[in-house]
mmCIF file of C-alpha atoms and ligand atoms in Angstrom:
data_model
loop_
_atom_site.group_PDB
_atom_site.id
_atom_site.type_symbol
_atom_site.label_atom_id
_atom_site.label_comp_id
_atom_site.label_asym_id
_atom_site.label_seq_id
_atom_site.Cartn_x
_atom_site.Cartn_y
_atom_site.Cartn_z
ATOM 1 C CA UNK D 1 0.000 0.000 0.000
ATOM 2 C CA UNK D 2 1.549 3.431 -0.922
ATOM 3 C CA UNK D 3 1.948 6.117 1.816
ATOM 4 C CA UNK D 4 1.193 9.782 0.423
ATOM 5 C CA UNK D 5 3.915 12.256 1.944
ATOM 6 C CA UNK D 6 3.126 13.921 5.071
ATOM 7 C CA UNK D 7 2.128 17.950 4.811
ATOM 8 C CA UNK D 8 5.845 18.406 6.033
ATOM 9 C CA UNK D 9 6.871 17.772 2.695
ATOM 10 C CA UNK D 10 5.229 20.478 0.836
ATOM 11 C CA UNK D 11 8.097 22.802 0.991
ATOM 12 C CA UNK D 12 10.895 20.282 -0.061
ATOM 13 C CA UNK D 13 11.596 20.649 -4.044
ATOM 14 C CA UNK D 14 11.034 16.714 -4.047
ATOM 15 C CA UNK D 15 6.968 17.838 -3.510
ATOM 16 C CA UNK D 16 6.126 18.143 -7.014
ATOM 17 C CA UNK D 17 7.986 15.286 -8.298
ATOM 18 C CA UNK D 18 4.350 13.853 -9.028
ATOM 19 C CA UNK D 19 5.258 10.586 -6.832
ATOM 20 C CA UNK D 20 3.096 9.853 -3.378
ATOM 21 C CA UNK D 21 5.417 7.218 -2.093
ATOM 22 C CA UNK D 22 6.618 8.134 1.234
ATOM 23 C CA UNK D 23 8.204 5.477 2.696
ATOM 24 C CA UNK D 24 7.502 4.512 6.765
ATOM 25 C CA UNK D 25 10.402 3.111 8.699
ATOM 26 C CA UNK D 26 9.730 -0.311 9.082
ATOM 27 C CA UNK D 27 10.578 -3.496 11.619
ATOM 28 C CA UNK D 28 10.078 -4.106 15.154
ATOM 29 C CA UNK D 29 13.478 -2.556 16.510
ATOM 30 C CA UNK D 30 13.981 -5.596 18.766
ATOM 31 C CA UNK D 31 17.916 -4.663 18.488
ATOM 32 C CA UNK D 32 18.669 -1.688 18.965
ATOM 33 C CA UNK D 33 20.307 -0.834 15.195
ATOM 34 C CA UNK D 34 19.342 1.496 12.709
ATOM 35 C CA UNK D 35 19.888 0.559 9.299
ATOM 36 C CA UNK D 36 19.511 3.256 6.904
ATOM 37 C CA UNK D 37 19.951 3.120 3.175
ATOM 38 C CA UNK D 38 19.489 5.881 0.551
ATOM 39 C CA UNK D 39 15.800 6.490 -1.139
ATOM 40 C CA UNK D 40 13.178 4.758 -2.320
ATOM 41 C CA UNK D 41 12.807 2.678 -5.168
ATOM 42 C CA UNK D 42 9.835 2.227 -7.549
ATOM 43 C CA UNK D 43 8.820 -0.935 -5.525
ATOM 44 C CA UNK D 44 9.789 0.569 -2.357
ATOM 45 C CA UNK D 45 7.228 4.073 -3.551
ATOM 46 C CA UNK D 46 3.950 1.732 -4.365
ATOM 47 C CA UNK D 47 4.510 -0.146 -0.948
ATOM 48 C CA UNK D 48 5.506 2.745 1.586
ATOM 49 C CA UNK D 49 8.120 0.352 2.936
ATOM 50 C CA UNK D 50 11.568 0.427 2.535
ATOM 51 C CA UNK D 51 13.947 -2.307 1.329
ATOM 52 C CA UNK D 52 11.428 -4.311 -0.445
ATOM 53 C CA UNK D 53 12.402 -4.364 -4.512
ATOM 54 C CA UNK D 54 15.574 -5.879 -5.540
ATOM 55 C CA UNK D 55 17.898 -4.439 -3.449
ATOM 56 C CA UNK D 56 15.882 -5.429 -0.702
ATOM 57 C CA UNK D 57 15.622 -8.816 -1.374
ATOM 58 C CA UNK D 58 19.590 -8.426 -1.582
ATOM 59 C CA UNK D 59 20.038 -7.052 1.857
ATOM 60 C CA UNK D 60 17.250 -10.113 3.040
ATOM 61 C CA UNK D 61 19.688 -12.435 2.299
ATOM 62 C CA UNK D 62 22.546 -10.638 3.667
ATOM 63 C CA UNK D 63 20.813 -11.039 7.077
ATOM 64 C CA UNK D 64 19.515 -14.425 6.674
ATOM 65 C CA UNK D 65 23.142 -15.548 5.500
ATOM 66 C CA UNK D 66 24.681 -13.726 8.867
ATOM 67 C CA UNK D 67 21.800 -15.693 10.837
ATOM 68 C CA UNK D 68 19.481 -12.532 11.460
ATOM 69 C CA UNK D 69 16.304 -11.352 11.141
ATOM 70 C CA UNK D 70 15.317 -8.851 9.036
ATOM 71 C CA UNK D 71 12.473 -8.031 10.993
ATOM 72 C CA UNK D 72 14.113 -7.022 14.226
ATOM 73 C CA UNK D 73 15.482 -4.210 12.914
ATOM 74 C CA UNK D 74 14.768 -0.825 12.407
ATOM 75 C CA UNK D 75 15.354 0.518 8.403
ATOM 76 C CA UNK D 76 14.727 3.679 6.909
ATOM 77 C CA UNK D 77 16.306 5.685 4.294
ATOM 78 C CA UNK D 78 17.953 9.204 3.996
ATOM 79 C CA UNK D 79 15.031 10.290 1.523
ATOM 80 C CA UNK D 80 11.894 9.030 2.456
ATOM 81 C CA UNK D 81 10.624 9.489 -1.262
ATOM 82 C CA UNK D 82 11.706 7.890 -4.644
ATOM 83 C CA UNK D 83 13.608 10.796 -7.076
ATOM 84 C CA UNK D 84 13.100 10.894 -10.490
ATOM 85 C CA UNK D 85 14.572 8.183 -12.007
ATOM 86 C CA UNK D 86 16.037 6.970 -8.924
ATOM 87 C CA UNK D 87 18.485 9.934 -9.737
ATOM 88 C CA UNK D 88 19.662 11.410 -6.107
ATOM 89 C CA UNK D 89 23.731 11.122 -5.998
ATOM 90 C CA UNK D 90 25.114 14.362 -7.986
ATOM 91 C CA UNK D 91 21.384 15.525 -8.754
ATOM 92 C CA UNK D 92 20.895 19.347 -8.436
ATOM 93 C CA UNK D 93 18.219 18.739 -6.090
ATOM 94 C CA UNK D 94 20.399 16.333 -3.752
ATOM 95 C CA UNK D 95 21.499 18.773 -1.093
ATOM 96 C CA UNK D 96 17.826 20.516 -1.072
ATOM 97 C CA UNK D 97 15.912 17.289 -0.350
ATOM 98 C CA UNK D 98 18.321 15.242 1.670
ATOM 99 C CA UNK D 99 18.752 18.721 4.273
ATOM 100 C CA UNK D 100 14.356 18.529 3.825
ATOM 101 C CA UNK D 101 14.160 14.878 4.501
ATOM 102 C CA UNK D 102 16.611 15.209 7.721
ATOM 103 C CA UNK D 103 14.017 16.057 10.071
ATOM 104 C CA UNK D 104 12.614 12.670 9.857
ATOM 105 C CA UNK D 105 15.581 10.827 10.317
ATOM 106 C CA UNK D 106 16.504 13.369 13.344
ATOM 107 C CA UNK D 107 12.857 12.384 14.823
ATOM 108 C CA UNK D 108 13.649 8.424 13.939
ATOM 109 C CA UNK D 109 16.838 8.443 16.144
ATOM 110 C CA UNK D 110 15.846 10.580 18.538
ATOM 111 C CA UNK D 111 12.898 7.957 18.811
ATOM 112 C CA UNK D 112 14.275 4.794 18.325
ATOM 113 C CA UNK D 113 17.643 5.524 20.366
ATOM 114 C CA UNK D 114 20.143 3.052 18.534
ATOM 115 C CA UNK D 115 22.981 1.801 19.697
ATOM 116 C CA UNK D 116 24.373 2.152 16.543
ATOM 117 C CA UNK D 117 23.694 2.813 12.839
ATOM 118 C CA UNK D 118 24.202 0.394 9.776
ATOM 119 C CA UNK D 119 24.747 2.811 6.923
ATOM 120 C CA UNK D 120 24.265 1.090 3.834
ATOM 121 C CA UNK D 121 26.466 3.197 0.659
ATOM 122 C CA UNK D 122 28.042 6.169 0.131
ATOM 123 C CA UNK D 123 24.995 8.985 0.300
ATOM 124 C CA UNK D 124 24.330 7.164 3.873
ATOM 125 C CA UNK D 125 27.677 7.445 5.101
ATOM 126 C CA UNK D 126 28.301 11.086 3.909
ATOM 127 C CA UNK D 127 24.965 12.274 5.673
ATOM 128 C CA UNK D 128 25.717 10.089 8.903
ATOM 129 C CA UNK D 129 29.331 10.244 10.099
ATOM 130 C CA UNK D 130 31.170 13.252 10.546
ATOM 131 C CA UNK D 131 34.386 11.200 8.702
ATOM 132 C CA UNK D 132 34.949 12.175 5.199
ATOM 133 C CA UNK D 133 35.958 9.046 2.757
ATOM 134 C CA UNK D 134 34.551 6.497 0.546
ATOM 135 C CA UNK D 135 32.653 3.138 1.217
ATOM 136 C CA UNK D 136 35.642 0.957 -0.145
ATOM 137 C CA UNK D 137 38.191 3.269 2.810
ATOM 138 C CA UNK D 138 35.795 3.476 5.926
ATOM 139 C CA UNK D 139 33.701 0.490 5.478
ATOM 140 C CA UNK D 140 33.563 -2.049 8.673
ATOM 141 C CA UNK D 141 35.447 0.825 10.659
ATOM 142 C CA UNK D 142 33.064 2.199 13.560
ATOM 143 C CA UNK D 143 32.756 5.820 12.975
ATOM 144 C CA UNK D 144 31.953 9.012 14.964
ATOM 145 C CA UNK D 145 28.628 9.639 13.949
ATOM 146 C CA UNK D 146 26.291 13.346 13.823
ATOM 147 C CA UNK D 147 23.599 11.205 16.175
ATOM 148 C CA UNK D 148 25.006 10.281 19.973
ATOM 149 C CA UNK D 149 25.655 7.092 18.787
ATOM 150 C CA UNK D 150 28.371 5.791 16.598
ATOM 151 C CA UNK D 151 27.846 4.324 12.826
ATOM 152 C CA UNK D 152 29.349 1.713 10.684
ATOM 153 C CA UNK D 153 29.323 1.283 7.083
ATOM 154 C CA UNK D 154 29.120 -1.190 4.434
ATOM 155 C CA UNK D 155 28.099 -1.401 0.676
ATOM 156 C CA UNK D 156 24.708 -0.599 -0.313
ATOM 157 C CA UNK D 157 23.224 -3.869 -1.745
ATOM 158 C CA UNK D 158 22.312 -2.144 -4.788
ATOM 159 C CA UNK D 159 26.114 -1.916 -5.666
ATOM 160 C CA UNK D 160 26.676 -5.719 -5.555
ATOM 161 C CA UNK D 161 24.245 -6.107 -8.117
ATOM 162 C CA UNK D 162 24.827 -6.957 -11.611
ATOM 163 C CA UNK D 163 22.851 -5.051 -13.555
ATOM 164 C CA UNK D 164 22.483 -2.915 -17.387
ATOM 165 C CA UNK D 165 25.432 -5.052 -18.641
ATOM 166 C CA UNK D 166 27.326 -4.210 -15.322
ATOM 167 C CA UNK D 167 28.797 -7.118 -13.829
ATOM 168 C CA UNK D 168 27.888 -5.951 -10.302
ATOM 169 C CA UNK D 169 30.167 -7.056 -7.125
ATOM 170 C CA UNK D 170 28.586 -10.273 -5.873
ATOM 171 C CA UNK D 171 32.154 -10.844 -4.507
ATOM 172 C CA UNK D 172 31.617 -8.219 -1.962
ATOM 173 C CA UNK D 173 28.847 -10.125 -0.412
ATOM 174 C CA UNK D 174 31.015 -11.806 2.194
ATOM 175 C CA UNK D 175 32.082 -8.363 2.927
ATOM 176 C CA UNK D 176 28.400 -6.981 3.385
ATOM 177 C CA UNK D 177 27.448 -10.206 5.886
ATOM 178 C CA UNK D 178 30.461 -9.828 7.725
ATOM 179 C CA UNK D 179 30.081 -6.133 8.421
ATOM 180 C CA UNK D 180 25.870 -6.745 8.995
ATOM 181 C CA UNK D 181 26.885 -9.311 11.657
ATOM 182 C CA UNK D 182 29.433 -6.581 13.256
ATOM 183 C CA UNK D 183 27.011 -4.042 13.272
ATOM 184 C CA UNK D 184 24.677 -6.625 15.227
ATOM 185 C CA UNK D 185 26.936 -7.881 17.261
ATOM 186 C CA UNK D 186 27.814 -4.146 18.805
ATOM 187 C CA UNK D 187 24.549 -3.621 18.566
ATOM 188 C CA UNK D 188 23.780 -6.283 20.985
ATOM 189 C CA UNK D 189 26.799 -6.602 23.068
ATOM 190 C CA UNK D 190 28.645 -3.267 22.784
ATOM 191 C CA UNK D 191 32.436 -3.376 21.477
ATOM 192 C CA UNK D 192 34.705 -6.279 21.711
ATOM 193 C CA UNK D 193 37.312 -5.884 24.167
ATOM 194 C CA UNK D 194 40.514 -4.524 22.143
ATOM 195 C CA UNK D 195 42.969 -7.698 22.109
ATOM 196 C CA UNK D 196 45.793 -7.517 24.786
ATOM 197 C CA UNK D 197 49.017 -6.235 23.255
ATOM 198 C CA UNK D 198 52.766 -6.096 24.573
ATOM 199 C CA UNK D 199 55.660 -4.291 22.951
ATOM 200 C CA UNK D 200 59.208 -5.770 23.015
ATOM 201 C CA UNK D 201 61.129 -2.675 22.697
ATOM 202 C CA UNK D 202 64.778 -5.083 22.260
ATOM 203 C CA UNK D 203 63.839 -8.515 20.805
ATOM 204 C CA UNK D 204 66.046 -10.794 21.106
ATOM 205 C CA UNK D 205 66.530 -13.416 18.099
ATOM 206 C CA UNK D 206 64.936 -16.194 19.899
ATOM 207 C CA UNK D 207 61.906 -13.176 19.436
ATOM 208 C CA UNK D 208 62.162 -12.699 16.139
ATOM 209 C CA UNK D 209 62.219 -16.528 15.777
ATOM 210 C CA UNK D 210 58.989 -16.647 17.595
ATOM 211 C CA UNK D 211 57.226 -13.961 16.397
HETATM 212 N N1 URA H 1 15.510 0.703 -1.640
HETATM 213 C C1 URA H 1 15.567 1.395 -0.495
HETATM 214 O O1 URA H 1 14.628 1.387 0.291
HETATM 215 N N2 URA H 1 16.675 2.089 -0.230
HETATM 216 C C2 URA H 1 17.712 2.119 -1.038
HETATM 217 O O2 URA H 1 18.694 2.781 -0.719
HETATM 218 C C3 URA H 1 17.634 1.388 -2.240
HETATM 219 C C4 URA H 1 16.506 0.694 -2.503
#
């Protein structure tokens, strides 16, 4: 069922775009992680869901491969709304209707309290740390975030996909379950304890040897 946009939209430039789909945060939020991808898709704009065309089924199986459950999360996106063409990253409109579309997100957290955020791609990342780099740098690293809690990254599904004679990066998908099931696990149980490490200042050969 499609969602018509909320009067708070009317003043965003994305109002007159001539699509209703407004898409509602979905899951139960059983653990306490926010996973937040980009915009809406076509399928995502005629259900008022996120995460439920292609990509979605993409990131399902991400989850059920790292043993989780899709619906215990929270996910949302940074636009609520499908652009034009799915056309958001280097669109002249970006900036206007990502800074518009903020407010929800802002109420989302400030709701939902995670204990940390999943973002899924590049837009994601740039709007939710406060660390400038790319996916392929930053990914799996846990990252100062402009919420009070911290985020992690990963590749947005849509990227491993092979697609318009692209060959996609299915190879990353070990990548995207491993970071998933890092993001739940400090979700869940807060950071790992850092290993314990000793310096030898003057090793001896026998050190060397060993090491
Ligand atoms: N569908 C979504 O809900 N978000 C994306 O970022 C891509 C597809």
């Amino acid at each position: 069922m499609s969602w018509p946009k909320p009067s708070t939209c009317r003043n965003c430039v994305g109002w007159s775009w001539g699509c209703d789909g407004y898409s509602r945060v979905s899951g139960e939020n059983r653990i306490s992680l926010l996973i937040v991808g980009e915009a809406s898709g076509s399928t995502e704009e005629k259900r008022g869901e996120p995460f439920v065309g292609a990509s979605g089924r993409l990131l399902n199986d991400a989850l059920r491969m790292a043993g989780l459950r899709r619906a215990d999360y929270s996910i949302t996106n940074i636009i609520r709304c499908r652009p034009p063409g799915n056309f958001l990253k280097g669109a002249p409109y970006e900036r206007a209707v990502i800074d518009h579309c903020k407010q929800y997100l802002d109420d989302m957290v400030a709701q939902l309290q995670p204990k940390l955020i999943l973002a899924l791609g590049d837009i994601a990342l740039r709007e939710l740390s406060t660390v400038a780099g790319s996916i392929s740098e930053l990914r799996g690293y846990l990252l100062k975030s402009r919420y009070n809690c911290p985020v992690l990254a990963t590749y947005h599904p849509a990227f491993l996909m092979p697609r318009k004679g692209q060959p996609g990066a299915m190879h990353l998908m070990g990548v995207l379950i491993h970071d998933i099931k890092r993001a739940n696990q400090i979700a869940r149980k807060g950071l790992p304890a850092p290993l314990p490490t000793s310096y030898i200042l003057t090793p001896t050969t026998a050190d060397i040897r060993d090491y």
